[in-house]
mmCIF file with all atom_site columns, C-alpha atoms in Angstrom:
data_model
loop_
_atom_site.group_PDB
_atom_site.id
_atom_site.type_symbol
_atom_site.label_atom_id
_atom_site.label_alt_id
_atom_site.label_comp_id
_atom_site.label_asym_id
_atom_site.label_entity_id
_atom_site.label_seq_id
_atom_site.pdbx_PDB_ins_code
_atom_site.Cartn_x
_atom_site.Cartn_y
_atom_site.Cartn_z
_atom_site.occupancy
_atom_site.B_iso_or_equiv
_atom_site.pdbx_formal_charge
_atom_site.auth_seq_id
_atom_site.auth_comp_id
_atom_site.auth_asym_id
_atom_site.auth_atom_id
_atom_site.pdbx_PDB_model_num
ATOM 1   C CA . MET A 1 1   ? -29.667 -120.015 29.489 1.00 0.00 ? 1   MET A CA 1
ATOM 2   C CA . LEU A 1 2   ? -30.522 -121.926 32.703 1.00 0.00 ? 2   LEU A CA 1
ATOM 3   C CA . LYS A 1 3   ? -28.193 -124.717 31.756 1.00 0.00 ? 3   LYS A CA 1
ATOM 4   C CA . ARG A 1 4   ? -25.392 -122.283 31.210 1.00 0.00 ? 4   ARG A CA 1
ATOM 5   C CA . LYS A 1 5   ? -25.831 -120.749 34.631 1.00 0.00 ? 5   LYS A CA 1
ATOM 6   C CA . THR A 1 6   ? -25.888 -124.104 36.351 1.00 0.00 ? 6   THR A CA 1
ATOM 7   C CA . THR A 1 7   ? -22.699 -125.140 34.442 1.00 0.00 ? 7   THR A CA 1
ATOM 8   C CA . GLN A 1 8   ? -20.998 -121.966 35.619 1.00 0.00 ? 8   GLN A CA 1
ATOM 9   C CA . PHE A 1 9   ? -22.199 -122.541 39.229 1.00 0.00 ? 9   PHE A CA 1
ATOM 10  C CA . SER A 1 10  ? -20.943 -126.028 39.044 1.00 0.00 ? 10  SER A CA 1
ATOM 11  C CA . MET A 1 11  ? -17.562 -124.868 37.837 1.00 0.00 ? 11  MET A CA 1
ATOM 12  C CA . HIS A 1 12  ? -17.347 -122.247 40.566 1.00 0.00 ? 12  HIS A CA 1
ATOM 13  C CA . LEU A 1 13  ? -18.373 -124.887 43.153 1.00 0.00 ? 13  LEU A CA 1
ATOM 14  C CA . LEU A 1 14  ? -15.764 -127.342 41.815 1.00 0.00 ? 14  LEU A CA 1
ATOM 15  C CA . LEU A 1 15  ? -13.088 -124.711 41.953 1.00 0.00 ? 15  LEU A CA 1
ATOM 16  C CA . LEU A 1 16  ? -13.913 -123.806 45.592 1.00 0.00 ? 16  LEU A CA 1
ATOM 17  C CA . LEU A 1 17  ? -13.979 -127.465 46.403 1.00 0.00 ? 17  LEU A CA 1
ATOM 18  C CA . VAL A 1 18  ? -10.460 -128.015 44.984 1.00 0.00 ? 18  VAL A CA 1
ATOM 19  C CA . VAL A 1 19  ? -9.054  -124.974 46.794 1.00 0.00 ? 19  VAL A CA 1
ATOM 20  C CA . PHE A 1 20  ? -10.557 -126.249 49.937 1.00 0.00 ? 20  PHE A CA 1
ATOM 21  C CA . VAL A 1 21  ? -9.167  -129.711 49.832 1.00 0.00 ? 21  VAL A CA 1
ATOM 22  C CA . PHE A 1 22  ? -5.667  -128.544 48.910 1.00 0.00 ? 22  PHE A CA 1
ATOM 23  C CA . THR A 1 23  ? -5.634  -125.733 51.633 1.00 0.00 ? 23  THR A CA 1
ATOM 24  C CA . GLY A 1 24  ? -7.304  -127.912 54.205 1.00 0.00 ? 24  GLY A CA 1
ATOM 25  C CA . CYS A 1 25  ? -4.551  -130.417 54.329 1.00 0.00 ? 25  CYS A CA 1
ATOM 26  C CA . SER A 1 26  ? -1.651  -128.006 54.662 1.00 0.00 ? 26  SER A CA 1
ATOM 27  C CA . TYR A 1 27  ? -0.466  -125.431 57.212 1.00 0.00 ? 27  TYR A CA 1
ATOM 28  C CA . GLU A 1 28  ? 1.090   -122.024 56.830 1.00 0.00 ? 28  GLU A CA 1
ATOM 29  C CA . SER A 1 29  ? 4.370   -122.854 58.663 1.00 0.00 ? 29  SER A CA 1
ATOM 30  C CA . PRO A 1 30  ? 6.315   -125.816 59.854 1.00 0.00 ? 30  PRO A CA 1
ATOM 31  C CA . ALA A 1 31  ? 5.531   -124.959 63.470 1.00 0.00 ? 31  ALA A CA 1
ATOM 32  C CA . GLU A 1 32  ? 1.732   -124.874 62.631 1.00 0.00 ? 32  GLU A CA 1
ATOM 33  C CA . ALA A 1 33  ? 2.163   -128.324 61.006 1.00 0.00 ? 33  ALA A CA 1
ATOM 34  C CA . ILE A 1 34  ? 4.090   -129.787 63.987 1.00 0.00 ? 34  ILE A CA 1
ATOM 35  C CA . ASN A 1 35  ? 1.524   -128.379 66.605 1.00 0.00 ? 35  ASN A CA 1
ATOM 36  C CA . ASN A 1 36  ? -1.347  -130.076 64.552 1.00 0.00 ? 36  ASN A CA 1
ATOM 37  C CA . GLY A 1 37  ? 0.686   -133.282 64.208 1.00 0.00 ? 37  GLY A CA 1
ATOM 38  C CA . TRP A 1 38  ? 0.849   -133.507 67.991 1.00 0.00 ? 38  TRP A CA 1
ATOM 39  C CA . SER A 1 39  ? -2.974  -132.913 68.038 1.00 0.00 ? 39  SER A CA 1
ATOM 40  C CA . GLY A 1 40  ? -2.511  -129.599 69.971 1.00 0.00 ? 40  GLY A CA 1
ATOM 41  C CA . GLU A 1 41  ? -0.662  -131.369 72.879 1.00 0.00 ? 41  GLU A CA 1
ATOM 42  C CA . ILE A 1 42  ? 2.193   -129.011 72.500 1.00 0.00 ? 42  ILE A CA 1
ATOM 43  C CA . LYS A 1 43  ? 3.078   -125.503 71.310 1.00 0.00 ? 43  LYS A CA 1
ATOM 44  C CA . VAL A 1 44  ? 6.219   -124.984 69.214 1.00 0.00 ? 44  VAL A CA 1
ATOM 45  C CA . ASN A 1 45  ? 8.174   -122.088 70.911 1.00 0.00 ? 45  ASN A CA 1
ATOM 46  C CA . ASP A 1 46  ? 11.072  -121.818 68.530 1.00 0.00 ? 46  ASP A CA 1
ATOM 47  C CA . VAL A 1 47  ? 12.078  -123.272 65.046 1.00 0.00 ? 47  VAL A CA 1
ATOM 48  C CA . LEU A 1 48  ? 15.865  -123.574 65.599 1.00 0.00 ? 48  LEU A CA 1
ATOM 49  C CA . SER A 1 49  ? 16.900  -124.942 62.281 1.00 0.00 ? 49  SER A CA 1
ATOM 50  C CA . ARG A 1 50  ? 15.707  -126.449 59.031 1.00 0.00 ? 50  ARG A CA 1
ATOM 51  C CA . GLN A 1 51  ? 17.516  -128.981 56.786 1.00 0.00 ? 51  GLN A CA 1
ATOM 52  C CA . LYS A 1 52  ? 16.204  -130.191 53.472 1.00 0.00 ? 52  LYS A CA 1
ATOM 53  C CA . THR A 1 53  ? 16.360  -133.875 52.708 1.00 0.00 ? 53  THR A CA 1
ATOM 54  C CA . ASP A 1 54  ? 15.191  -136.004 49.784 1.00 0.00 ? 54  ASP A CA 1
ATOM 55  C CA . ASP A 1 55  ? 11.803  -136.709 51.482 1.00 0.00 ? 55  ASP A CA 1
ATOM 56  C CA . GLY A 1 56  ? 11.150  -133.255 53.055 1.00 0.00 ? 56  GLY A CA 1
ATOM 57  C CA . THR A 1 57  ? 12.583  -130.830 55.586 1.00 0.00 ? 57  THR A CA 1
ATOM 58  C CA . ILE A 1 58  ? 13.894  -131.795 59.019 1.00 0.00 ? 58  ILE A CA 1
ATOM 59  C CA . VAL A 1 59  ? 12.905  -129.196 61.629 1.00 0.00 ? 59  VAL A CA 1
ATOM 60  C CA . LEU A 1 60  ? 14.653  -128.886 64.972 1.00 0.00 ? 60  LEU A CA 1
ATOM 61  C CA . PHE A 1 61  ? 12.375  -127.043 67.487 1.00 0.00 ? 61  PHE A CA 1
ATOM 62  C CA . THR A 1 62  ? 11.739  -126.393 71.110 1.00 0.00 ? 62  THR A CA 1
ATOM 63  C CA . ALA A 1 63  ? 8.263   -126.801 72.583 1.00 0.00 ? 63  ALA A CA 1
ATOM 64  C CA . GLN A 1 64  ? 6.078   -126.683 75.656 1.00 0.00 ? 64  GLN A CA 1
ATOM 65  C CA . ASP A 1 65  ? 3.045   -128.753 76.779 1.00 0.00 ? 65  ASP A CA 1
ATOM 66  C CA . VAL A 1 66  ? -0.078  -126.657 76.141 1.00 0.00 ? 66  VAL A CA 1
ATOM 67  C CA . ASP A 1 67  ? -1.418  -127.637 79.546 1.00 0.00 ? 67  ASP A CA 1
ATOM 68  C CA . LYS A 1 68  ? 2.021   -127.030 81.116 1.00 0.00 ? 68  LYS A CA 1
ATOM 69  C CA . SER A 1 69  ? 1.680   -130.296 83.031 1.00 0.00 ? 69  SER A CA 1
ATOM 70  C CA . GLU A 1 70  ? 5.324   -131.163 82.227 1.00 0.00 ? 70  GLU A CA 1
ATOM 71  C CA . LYS A 1 71  ? 7.748   -128.959 84.015 1.00 0.00 ? 71  LYS A CA 1
ATOM 72  C CA . PHE A 1 72  ? 10.549  -129.290 81.417 1.00 0.00 ? 72  PHE A CA 1
ATOM 73  C CA . LYS A 1 73  ? 10.488  -127.740 77.892 1.00 0.00 ? 73  LYS A CA 1
ATOM 74  C CA . LYS A 1 74  ? 10.980  -130.119 75.049 1.00 0.00 ? 74  LYS A CA 1
ATOM 75  C CA . LEU A 1 75  ? 13.342  -130.443 72.190 1.00 0.00 ? 75  LEU A CA 1
ATOM 76  C CA . GLY A 1 76  ? 12.212  -132.155 69.141 1.00 0.00 ? 76  GLY A CA 1
ATOM 77  C CA . PHE A 1 77  ? 12.644  -132.734 65.479 1.00 0.00 ? 77  PHE A CA 1
ATOM 78  C CA . ALA A 1 78  ? 10.083  -133.277 62.852 1.00 0.00 ? 78  ALA A CA 1
ATOM 79  C CA . LEU A 1 79  ? 9.926   -134.331 59.152 1.00 0.00 ? 79  LEU A CA 1
ATOM 80  C CA . VAL A 1 80  ? 7.613   -132.017 57.314 1.00 0.00 ? 80  VAL A CA 1
ATOM 81  C CA . THR A 1 81  ? 6.976   -131.644 53.544 1.00 0.00 ? 81  THR A CA 1
ATOM 82  C CA . GLY A 1 82  ? 6.063   -128.416 51.617 1.00 0.00 ? 82  GLY A CA 1
ATOM 83  C CA . GLN A 1 83  ? 5.523   -127.434 48.117 1.00 0.00 ? 83  GLN A CA 1
ATOM 84  C CA . ASN A 1 84  ? 6.329   -123.852 48.850 1.00 0.00 ? 84  ASN A CA 1
ATOM 85  C CA . ASP A 1 85  ? 7.006   -121.831 52.057 1.00 0.00 ? 85  ASP A CA 1
ATOM 86  C CA . LYS A 1 86  ? 3.345   -121.619 52.949 1.00 0.00 ? 86  LYS A CA 1
ATOM 87  C CA . SER A 1 87  ? 2.135   -125.277 52.437 1.00 0.00 ? 87  SER A CA 1
ATOM 88  C CA . TRP A 1 88  ? 3.522   -127.698 55.047 1.00 0.00 ? 88  TRP A CA 1
ATOM 89  C CA . GLU A 1 89  ? 2.445   -131.273 55.920 1.00 0.00 ? 89  GLU A CA 1
ATOM 90  C CA . PHE A 1 90  ? 3.437   -133.125 59.039 1.00 0.00 ? 90  PHE A CA 1
ATOM 91  C CA . ILE A 1 91  ? 5.042   -136.655 58.485 1.00 0.00 ? 91  ILE A CA 1
ATOM 92  C CA . PHE A 1 92  ? 6.493   -137.574 61.893 1.00 0.00 ? 92  PHE A CA 1
ATOM 93  C CA . SER A 1 93  ? 8.179   -136.157 64.982 1.00 0.00 ? 93  SER A CA 1
ATOM 94  C CA . THR A 1 94  ? 9.730   -137.027 68.330 1.00 0.00 ? 94  THR A CA 1
ATOM 95  C CA . MET A 1 95  ? 10.782  -134.972 71.336 1.00 0.00 ? 95  MET A CA 1
ATOM 96  C CA . ILE A 1 96  ? 12.861  -135.247 74.511 1.00 0.00 ? 96  ILE A CA 1
ATOM 97  C CA . ALA A 1 97  ? 12.576  -133.280 77.900 1.00 0.00 ? 97  ALA A CA 1
ATOM 98  C CA . MET A 1 98  ? 15.313  -130.574 78.253 1.00 0.00 ? 98  MET A CA 1
ATOM 99  C CA . THR A 1 99  ? 16.505  -131.581 81.868 1.00 0.00 ? 99  THR A CA 1
ATOM 100 C CA . ASP A 1 100 ? 18.978  -129.912 84.019 1.00 0.00 ? 100 ASP A CA 1
ATOM 101 C CA . ASP A 1 101 ? 21.545  -132.536 83.182 1.00 0.00 ? 101 ASP A CA 1
ATOM 102 C CA . SER A 1 102 ? 24.838  -131.651 81.423 1.00 0.00 ? 102 SER A CA 1
ATOM 103 C CA . PHE A 1 103 ? 23.229  -132.870 78.226 1.00 0.00 ? 103 PHE A CA 1
ATOM 104 C CA . SER A 1 104 ? 19.843  -134.436 76.872 1.00 0.00 ? 104 SER A CA 1
ATOM 105 C CA . ALA A 1 105 ? 20.419  -136.591 73.827 1.00 0.00 ? 105 ALA A CA 1
ATOM 106 C CA . ARG A 1 106 ? 18.366  -138.963 71.760 1.00 0.00 ? 106 ARG A CA 1
ATOM 107 C CA . HIS A 1 107 ? 18.960  -141.309 68.785 1.00 0.00 ? 107 HIS A CA 1
ATOM 108 C CA . ASN A 1 108 ? 16.118  -142.647 66.819 1.00 0.00 ? 108 ASN A CA 1
ATOM 109 C CA . VAL A 1 109 ? 15.635  -144.490 63.650 1.00 0.00 ? 109 VAL A CA 1
ATOM 110 C CA . PHE A 1 110 ? 12.367  -143.711 62.159 1.00 0.00 ? 110 PHE A CA 1
ATOM 111 C CA . HIS A 1 111 ? 10.538  -145.626 59.392 1.00 0.00 ? 111 HIS A CA 1
ATOM 112 C CA . TYR A 1 112 ? 8.146   -143.707 57.224 1.00 0.00 ? 112 TYR A CA 1
ATOM 113 C CA . GLU A 1 113 ? 6.329   -144.090 53.931 1.00 0.00 ? 113 GLU A CA 1
ATOM 114 C CA . THR A 1 114 ? 7.191   -141.864 51.093 1.00 0.00 ? 114 THR A CA 1
ATOM 115 C CA . GLU A 1 115 ? 4.680   -140.490 48.525 1.00 0.00 ? 115 GLU A CA 1
ATOM 116 C CA . LYS A 1 116 ? 5.588   -143.323 46.146 1.00 0.00 ? 116 LYS A CA 1
ATOM 117 C CA . GLY A 1 117 ? 4.737   -145.905 48.904 1.00 0.00 ? 117 GLY A CA 1
ATOM 118 C CA . ASN A 1 118 ? 8.424   -146.838 49.641 1.00 0.00 ? 118 ASN A CA 1
ATOM 119 C CA . VAL A 1 119 ? 9.370   -147.311 53.304 1.00 0.00 ? 119 VAL A CA 1
ATOM 120 C CA . GLN A 1 120 ? 12.294  -145.355 54.238 1.00 0.00 ? 120 GLN A CA 1
ATOM 121 C CA . GLU A 1 121 ? 14.650  -145.381 57.279 1.00 0.00 ? 121 GLU A CA 1
ATOM 122 C CA . MET A 1 122 ? 16.009  -142.130 58.811 1.00 0.00 ? 122 MET A CA 1
ATOM 123 C CA . PRO A 1 123 ? 18.478  -142.352 61.696 1.00 0.00 ? 123 PRO A CA 1
ATOM 124 C CA . ILE A 1 124 ? 18.925  -139.059 63.527 1.00 0.00 ? 124 ILE A CA 1
ATOM 125 C CA . ALA A 1 125 ? 20.824  -138.013 66.705 1.00 0.00 ? 125 ALA A CA 1
ATOM 126 C CA . PHE A 1 126 ? 19.745  -134.760 68.398 1.00 0.00 ? 126 PHE A CA 1
ATOM 127 C CA . GLY A 1 127 ? 19.938  -133.060 71.768 1.00 0.00 ? 127 GLY A CA 1
ATOM 128 C CA . ILE A 1 128 ? 20.777  -130.036 73.993 1.00 0.00 ? 128 ILE A CA 1
ATOM 129 C CA . LEU A 1 129 ? 24.143  -129.296 75.575 1.00 0.00 ? 129 LEU A CA 1
ATOM 130 C CA . LYS A 1 130 ? 24.127  -127.657 79.098 1.00 0.00 ? 130 LYS A CA 1
ATOM 131 C CA . ASN A 1 131 ? 27.609  -128.415 80.052 1.00 0.00 ? 131 ASN A CA 1
ATOM 132 C CA . GLU A 1 132 ? 29.880  -125.453 78.707 1.00 0.00 ? 132 GLU A CA 1
ATOM 133 C CA . ASN A 1 133 ? 32.948  -127.811 78.646 1.00 0.00 ? 133 ASN A CA 1
ATOM 134 C CA . ILE A 1 134 ? 31.491  -129.869 75.860 1.00 0.00 ? 134 ILE A CA 1
ATOM 135 C CA . ALA A 1 135 ? 33.177  -128.380 72.831 1.00 0.00 ? 135 ALA A CA 1
ATOM 136 C CA . SER A 1 136 ? 32.208  -131.009 70.150 1.00 0.00 ? 136 SER A CA 1
ATOM 137 C CA . VAL A 1 137 ? 29.863  -133.773 69.542 1.00 0.00 ? 137 VAL A CA 1
ATOM 138 C CA . THR A 1 138 ? 30.591  -136.915 67.369 1.00 0.00 ? 138 THR A CA 1
ATOM 139 C CA . ALA A 1 139 ? 28.595  -139.788 65.929 1.00 0.00 ? 139 ALA A CA 1
ATOM 140 C CA . GLU A 1 140 ? 28.859  -142.366 63.220 1.00 0.00 ? 140 GLU A CA 1
ATOM 141 C CA . VAL A 1 141 ? 27.542  -141.002 59.912 1.00 0.00 ? 141 VAL A CA 1
ATOM 142 C CA . LYS A 1 142 ? 27.735  -143.303 56.877 1.00 0.00 ? 142 LYS A CA 1
ATOM 143 C CA . ASN A 1 143 ? 30.159  -145.463 58.716 1.00 0.00 ? 143 ASN A CA 1
ATOM 144 C CA . GLU A 1 144 ? 32.540  -142.724 59.489 1.00 0.00 ? 144 GLU A CA 1
ATOM 145 C CA . LYS A 1 145 ? 33.072  -140.765 62.674 1.00 0.00 ? 145 LYS A CA 1
ATOM 146 C CA . LYS A 1 146 ? 31.779  -137.211 62.173 1.00 0.00 ? 146 LYS A CA 1
ATOM 147 C CA . GLU A 1 147 ? 31.767  -134.071 64.151 1.00 0.00 ? 147 GLU A CA 1
ATOM 148 C CA . ILE A 1 148 ? 28.204  -132.766 64.568 1.00 0.00 ? 148 ILE A CA 1
ATOM 149 C CA . GLU A 1 149 ? 27.645  -129.079 64.347 1.00 0.00 ? 149 GLU A CA 1
ATOM 150 C CA . ILE A 1 150 ? 26.693  -127.437 67.610 1.00 0.00 ? 150 ILE A CA 1
ATOM 151 C CA . LEU A 1 151 ? 24.017  -124.661 67.044 1.00 0.00 ? 151 LEU A CA 1
ATOM 152 C CA . SER A 1 152 ? 24.262  -121.796 69.646 1.00 0.00 ? 152 SER A CA 1
ATOM 153 C CA . THR A 1 153 ? 21.048  -119.831 69.987 1.00 0.00 ? 153 THR A CA 1
ATOM 154 C CA . LYS A 1 154 ? 19.680  -117.367 72.742 1.00 0.00 ? 154 LYS A CA 1
ATOM 155 C CA . SER A 1 155 ? 17.945  -120.337 74.332 1.00 0.00 ? 155 SER A CA 1
ATOM 156 C CA . GLY A 1 156 ? 20.862  -122.799 74.418 1.00 0.00 ? 156 GLY A CA 1
ATOM 157 C CA . ARG A 1 157 ? 23.214  -125.039 72.550 1.00 0.00 ? 157 ARG A CA 1
ATOM 158 C CA . TYR A 1 158 ? 21.754  -127.859 70.393 1.00 0.00 ? 158 TYR A CA 1
ATOM 159 C CA . PHE A 1 159 ? 22.992  -130.491 67.917 1.00 0.00 ? 159 PHE A CA 1
ATOM 160 C CA . TYR A 1 160 ? 21.320  -132.712 65.324 1.00 0.00 ? 160 TYR A CA 1
ATOM 161 C CA . GLN A 1 161 ? 22.434  -134.914 62.480 1.00 0.00 ? 161 GLN A CA 1
ATOM 162 C CA . VAL A 1 162 ? 20.481  -136.962 59.948 1.00 0.00 ? 162 VAL A CA 1
ATOM 163 C CA . ASN A 1 163 ? 21.857  -140.364 59.097 1.00 0.00 ? 163 ASN A CA 1
ATOM 164 C CA . ALA A 1 164 ? 23.764  -140.499 62.490 1.00 0.00 ? 164 ALA A CA 1
ATOM 165 C CA . TRP A 1 165 ? 24.187  -143.675 64.404 1.00 0.00 ? 165 TRP A CA 1
ATOM 166 C CA . GLY A 1 166 ? 25.364  -144.089 68.160 1.00 0.00 ? 166 GLY A CA 1
ATOM 167 C CA . PRO A 1 167 ? 27.215  -143.839 70.248 1.00 0.00 ? 167 PRO A CA 1
ATOM 168 C CA . ILE A 1 168 ? 27.050  -140.063 70.486 1.00 0.00 ? 168 ILE A CA 1
ATOM 169 C CA . LYS A 1 169 ? 30.295  -138.760 72.208 1.00 0.00 ? 169 LYS A CA 1
ATOM 170 C CA . PHE A 1 170 ? 30.658  -135.447 73.941 1.00 0.00 ? 170 PHE A CA 1
ATOM 171 C CA . LEU A 1 171 ? 34.248  -134.100 73.856 1.00 0.00 ? 171 LEU A CA 1
ATOM 172 C CA . ASP A 1 172 ? 36.105  -131.394 75.557 1.00 0.00 ? 172 ASP A CA 1
ATOM 173 C CA . GLU A 1 173 ? 38.301  -128.807 73.804 1.00 0.00 ? 173 GLU A CA 1
ATOM 174 C CA . ASN A 1 174 ? 41.332  -131.361 73.856 1.00 0.00 ? 174 ASN A CA 1
ATOM 175 C CA . GLY A 1 175 ? 39.186  -134.078 72.154 1.00 0.00 ? 175 GLY A CA 1
ATOM 176 C CA . GLU A 1 176 ? 38.874  -136.096 75.348 1.00 0.00 ? 176 GLU A CA 1
ATOM 177 C CA . VAL A 1 177 ? 35.480  -137.856 75.901 1.00 0.00 ? 177 VAL A CA 1
ATOM 178 C CA . ILE A 1 178 ? 33.533  -136.212 78.709 1.00 0.00 ? 178 ILE A CA 1
ATOM 179 C CA . ASP A 1 179 ? 30.460  -138.337 78.226 1.00 0.00 ? 179 ASP A CA 1
ATOM 180 C CA . ARG A 1 180 ? 28.699  -140.444 75.820 1.00 0.00 ? 180 ARG A CA 1
ATOM 181 C CA . TYR A 1 181 ? 25.105  -141.468 74.911 1.00 0.00 ? 181 TYR A CA 1
ATOM 182 C CA . GLY A 1 182 ? 24.322  -144.985 73.520 1.00 0.00 ? 182 GLY A CA 1
ATOM 183 C CA . THR A 1 183 ? 26.735  -148.030 72.962 1.00 0.00 ? 183 THR A CA 1
#
């Protein structure tokens, strides 16, 4: 009888341990996973867009320093993974300051390890557009010039594109280059 109670107790304890391990490593939302990935240095204000990729979900977001030492808000993207809509894990992220310039842009190539141990490369172009004369944004995607979608939200106009290489060109409504980022 005592052995049976001990076995039941052990099974319950094992079940609780498994639940704790799996829930202790994941977060309720992409924003929570990003905040934790930055060790609490930032607070995600808005998730602007999500895009699924083979290795997870790219999240475009705005953020602010927790201690408000930086005067500018930030724009960033992160790669997060999730098994369902309430279990997210942080892989990597980067941000730029949203200045008062006509645009803030960045192009990065990130290297990260997949669950299978392979090293992947992910180029991405992203930024914010303050100049209302910028009607379109282009970059090289898979060796072809491609127009990048501009996301208009209540907080501003943004763009991002996975697999994009520089230079990033900012065009007016006539297709003339107003400015560019990168060479």
